[in-house]
Amino acid sequence: MVTVNLDQVMAQPVNLDTAAFPPLTNDLYLRAARGEPTERAPVWCMRQAGRYLPEFRAIRVENEFFKVCRTPALATEVTVQPIRRYAGLLDAAIIFSDILVIPQAMGMVVQMVPGKGPHLPEPLRSPEDLHRLTDKQPGYSVDKELDYVYRAITNTRHALEGQVPLLGFVGAPWTLMAYMVEGGGSKTFALAKSWLFKHPVASHELLTRIADVAAEFLVGQIRAGAQAVQVFESWAGELGPQDFAAFSLPYLARIAAHVKAKYPDVPMTVFAKGAHYALEQLAADTLYDVISLDWTVDPAVARSRVDAAVQGRRTVVLQGNLDPTVLFGDEQTIRERTREMCRAFGTQNHIANLGHGMMPSHDPELLRVFLESVHEASRT
Ligand code: CP3
């Protein structure tokens, strides 16, 4: 039984001191992300804070999604929930927020509709609509718009008490453009993709503007206490190789270049879901330390392609990539498939994860089986 005492959560003092964070006692994730030797692969999960956890749902009953994001005590509580539940098994926490806070911060209305997902009631229908975005208005400040995320990060760093590092994140430009043009999720992305071909100049302007907001936002997250960051290009796979090269890769590279110029030692991960064709370019033409793989890529093949692309010039770490639906199988299947995955990646330069996020219908106890299996299987 999980009980959440909301009054107690809200009564927690918020600590916004960025000068003195508790010392980190588990730095496995950070060492692996920097390509340093590790005694086993670190493990965490995309969407590890979410609706599959009853303690998360208990918070959400009384608090709208973006209210949780905007209230440091609540964002901290849900970020720490999986760390608490899987004590000693997770090697990183990811700040509770959403990729769609950037469209909001650029002046768009974003609603989270229960059972349907994100909804933007006034999407960008034509290039003239770019004038509605606020990021070029005089006095505009990314840091002011997204200060609530920084506060959540700083407070969470204190609440984690150094147990695991805290990850920040942003959505990548193409994925965010897709939401901003479609007004929500989509099966075909017909509207967003038609922009690329009908309005290539306006598309590049929009992608550049999103990239610049995202890059500044990541810098702010690191300043606030994020110890590593991940960029989610969730809809990369909607683009073929040629359009990925034109409309996604340059902006992913631009974000990494901007952040690395300020914080060269903070590990950066890129998750370009579905862009298996672009592994070489992600490895050779960007500064990301870690490439996160979905489950459609064979780990050994990815390893050899990435190594061939960088030719020993740098170490590229791979993250992933168990098919999340394997967690709908029984314990023995999960153990076997996790062991096979860890063996295929090898014990070094690997951060274990799922190939995409946890789903609301997942059983929390079967995630535990996955985490335990990584601990057993990846030990050197
Ligand atoms: O634990 C974590 O990973 C941190 C928090 C996090 C959320 N969203 C919380 C969330 C992160 C990193 C994201 C990123 C995100 N958001 C992505 C990129 C990763 C991916 O899955 O590809 C995308 C595409 C989104 C957009 C988004 N937000 C969608 C499509 C949905 C609806 C999902 C659904 O099934 O309805 C959200 C809402 C959302 N973001 C939830 C959570 C826990 C569930 C909403 C709720 O609580 O009602």
mmCIF file of C-alpha atoms in Angstrom, residues 2 101 174 192 218 222 259 267 300 351:
data_model
loop_
_atom_site.group_PDB
_atom_site.id
_atom_site.type_symbol
_atom_site.label_atom_id
_atom_site.label_comp_id
_atom_site.label_asym_id
_atom_site.label_seq_id
_atom_site.Cartn_x
_atom_site.Cartn_y
_atom_site.Cartn_z
ATOM 1 C CA VAL A 2 1.252 3.418 -0.925
ATOM 2 C CA VAL A 101 7.056 23.665 -21.351
ATOM 3 C CA TRP A 174 11.613 19.065 -34.712
ATOM 4 C CA ALA A 192 4.031 19.439 -39.530
ATOM 5 C CA LEU A 218 19.473 23.637 -20.699
ATOM 6 C CA ILE A 222 22.558 23.094 -15.326
ATOM 7 C CA VAL A 259 25.653 23.955 -23.963
ATOM 8 C CA PRO A 267 27.249 14.924 -19.972
ATOM 9 C CA ALA A 300 26.095 -4.745 -31.036
ATOM 10 C CA ILE A 351 23.767 3.149 -19.564
#
